[in-house]
Amino acid sequence: TIAVVGEDGNYTIALNAFTLEIFNINGQLIKTFANENLTIGLNSVKWNGLNNTGKLIQSGIYFIQATSGNHVKSKTITLLK
């Protein structure tokens, strides 16, 4: 497995080359977490609602995409302020 993101924001990875991206409902890239000092096993990322330019984004539905090697997993999340 690569990333299995739980409701608590924790995820498990099997490879150390890992990217977690957040997209809005229109498919635009909002935030990227890439190789954030990760180790194989259980990890977590806390997202503060800021985009890649440091601006606070709106409440709404977003998509998380976790990529490791050739493996990709996606999940829908809701951001509430």
Short mmCIF file of C-alpha atoms in Angstrom, two decimals:
data_model
loop_
_atom_site.label_atom_id
_atom_site.label_comp_id
_atom_site.label_asym_id
_atom_site.label_seq_id
_atom_site.Cartn_x
_atom_site.Cartn_y
_atom_site.Cartn_z
CA THR A 1 0.00 0.00 0.00
CA ILE A 2 1.06 3.59 -0.33
CA ALA A 3 -1.06 6.04 1.56
CA VAL A 4 -4.25 5.23 3.35
CA VAL A 5 -5.52 8.48 4.81
CA GLY A 6 -7.76 8.09 7.84
CA GLU A 7 -10.34 10.51 9.22
CA ASP A 8 -7.75 11.66 11.77
CA GLY A 9 -5.32 12.72 9.02
CA ASN A 10 -2.93 9.84 9.68
CA TYR A 11 -1.68 7.78 6.79
CA THR A 12 0.56 4.79 6.23
CA ILE A 13 3.18 4.66 3.48
CA ALA A 14 5.29 1.80 2.18
CA LEU A 15 7.84 3.88 0.26
CA ASN A 16 9.79 6.92 1.38
CA ALA A 17 9.33 8.79 -1.93
CA PHE A 18 5.94 10.32 -1.27
CA THR A 19 3.81 13.29 -2.33
CA LEU A 20 0.51 14.41 -0.84
CA GLU A 21 -1.41 16.99 -2.89
CA ILE A 22 -4.65 18.83 -2.20
CA PHE A 23 -6.89 19.94 -5.08
CA ASN A 24 -10.04 22.06 -5.12
CA ILE A 25 -13.32 20.99 -6.70
CA ASN A 26 -12.13 22.41 -10.07
CA GLY A 27 -9.01 20.26 -10.05
CA GLN A 28 -6.64 23.14 -9.29
CA LEU A 29 -3.64 22.28 -7.12
CA ILE A 30 -3.97 24.02 -3.73
CA LYS A 31 -1.25 22.53 -1.52
CA THR A 32 1.64 20.09 -1.89
CA PHE A 33 3.40 18.13 0.83
CA ALA A 34 6.39 16.31 -0.67
CA ASN A 35 8.77 14.06 1.25
CA GLU A 36 8.10 15.91 4.49
CA ASN A 37 10.82 14.05 6.43
CA LEU A 38 8.79 10.87 6.21
CA THR A 39 9.72 7.39 7.27
CA ILE A 40 8.16 4.14 6.13
CA GLY A 41 5.15 3.38 8.33
CA LEU A 42 2.55 5.55 10.04
CA ASN A 43 2.87 9.30 9.41
CA SER A 44 0.62 12.32 9.69
CA VAL A 45 0.32 15.72 8.08
CA LYS A 46 -1.52 18.59 9.69
CA TRP A 47 -2.84 21.05 7.14
CA ASN A 48 -3.56 24.55 8.39
CA GLY A 49 -5.81 25.48 5.45
CA LEU A 50 -3.15 27.52 3.67
CA ASN A 51 -2.38 27.09 -0.02
CA ASN A 52 1.09 26.88 -1.57
CA THR A 53 1.38 30.69 -1.56
CA GLY A 54 0.47 30.98 2.13
CA LYS A 55 -3.09 32.26 1.68
CA LEU A 56 -5.98 30.87 3.72
CA ILE A 57 -8.43 29.03 1.47
CA GLN A 58 -12.22 28.90 1.63
CA SER A 59 -14.30 26.24 3.33
CA GLY A 60 -15.40 23.57 0.88
CA ILE A 61 -14.79 20.15 -0.61
CA TYR A 62 -11.23 19.22 -1.53
CA PHE A 63 -9.47 16.14 -2.85
CA ILE A 64 -6.33 14.61 -1.36
CA GLN A 65 -4.10 12.66 -3.73
CA ALA A 66 -1.28 10.57 -2.28
CA THR A 67 1.40 9.37 -4.72
CA SER A 68 4.26 6.98 -4.04
CA GLY A 69 6.09 5.49 -6.99
CA ASN A 70 3.46 4.27 -9.47
CA HIS A 71 0.75 4.08 -6.80
CA VAL A 72 -1.91 6.78 -6.39
CA LYS A 73 -4.74 6.98 -3.84
CA SER A 74 -7.36 9.73 -3.55
CA LYS A 75 -9.83 10.81 -0.90
CA THR A 76 -12.42 13.58 -0.59
CA ILE A 77 -12.26 15.91 2.42
CA THR A 78 -14.34 18.82 3.65
CA LEU A 79 -12.61 21.90 5.07
CA LEU A 80 -14.72 23.78 7.61
CA LYS A 81 -13.60 27.03 9.23
#
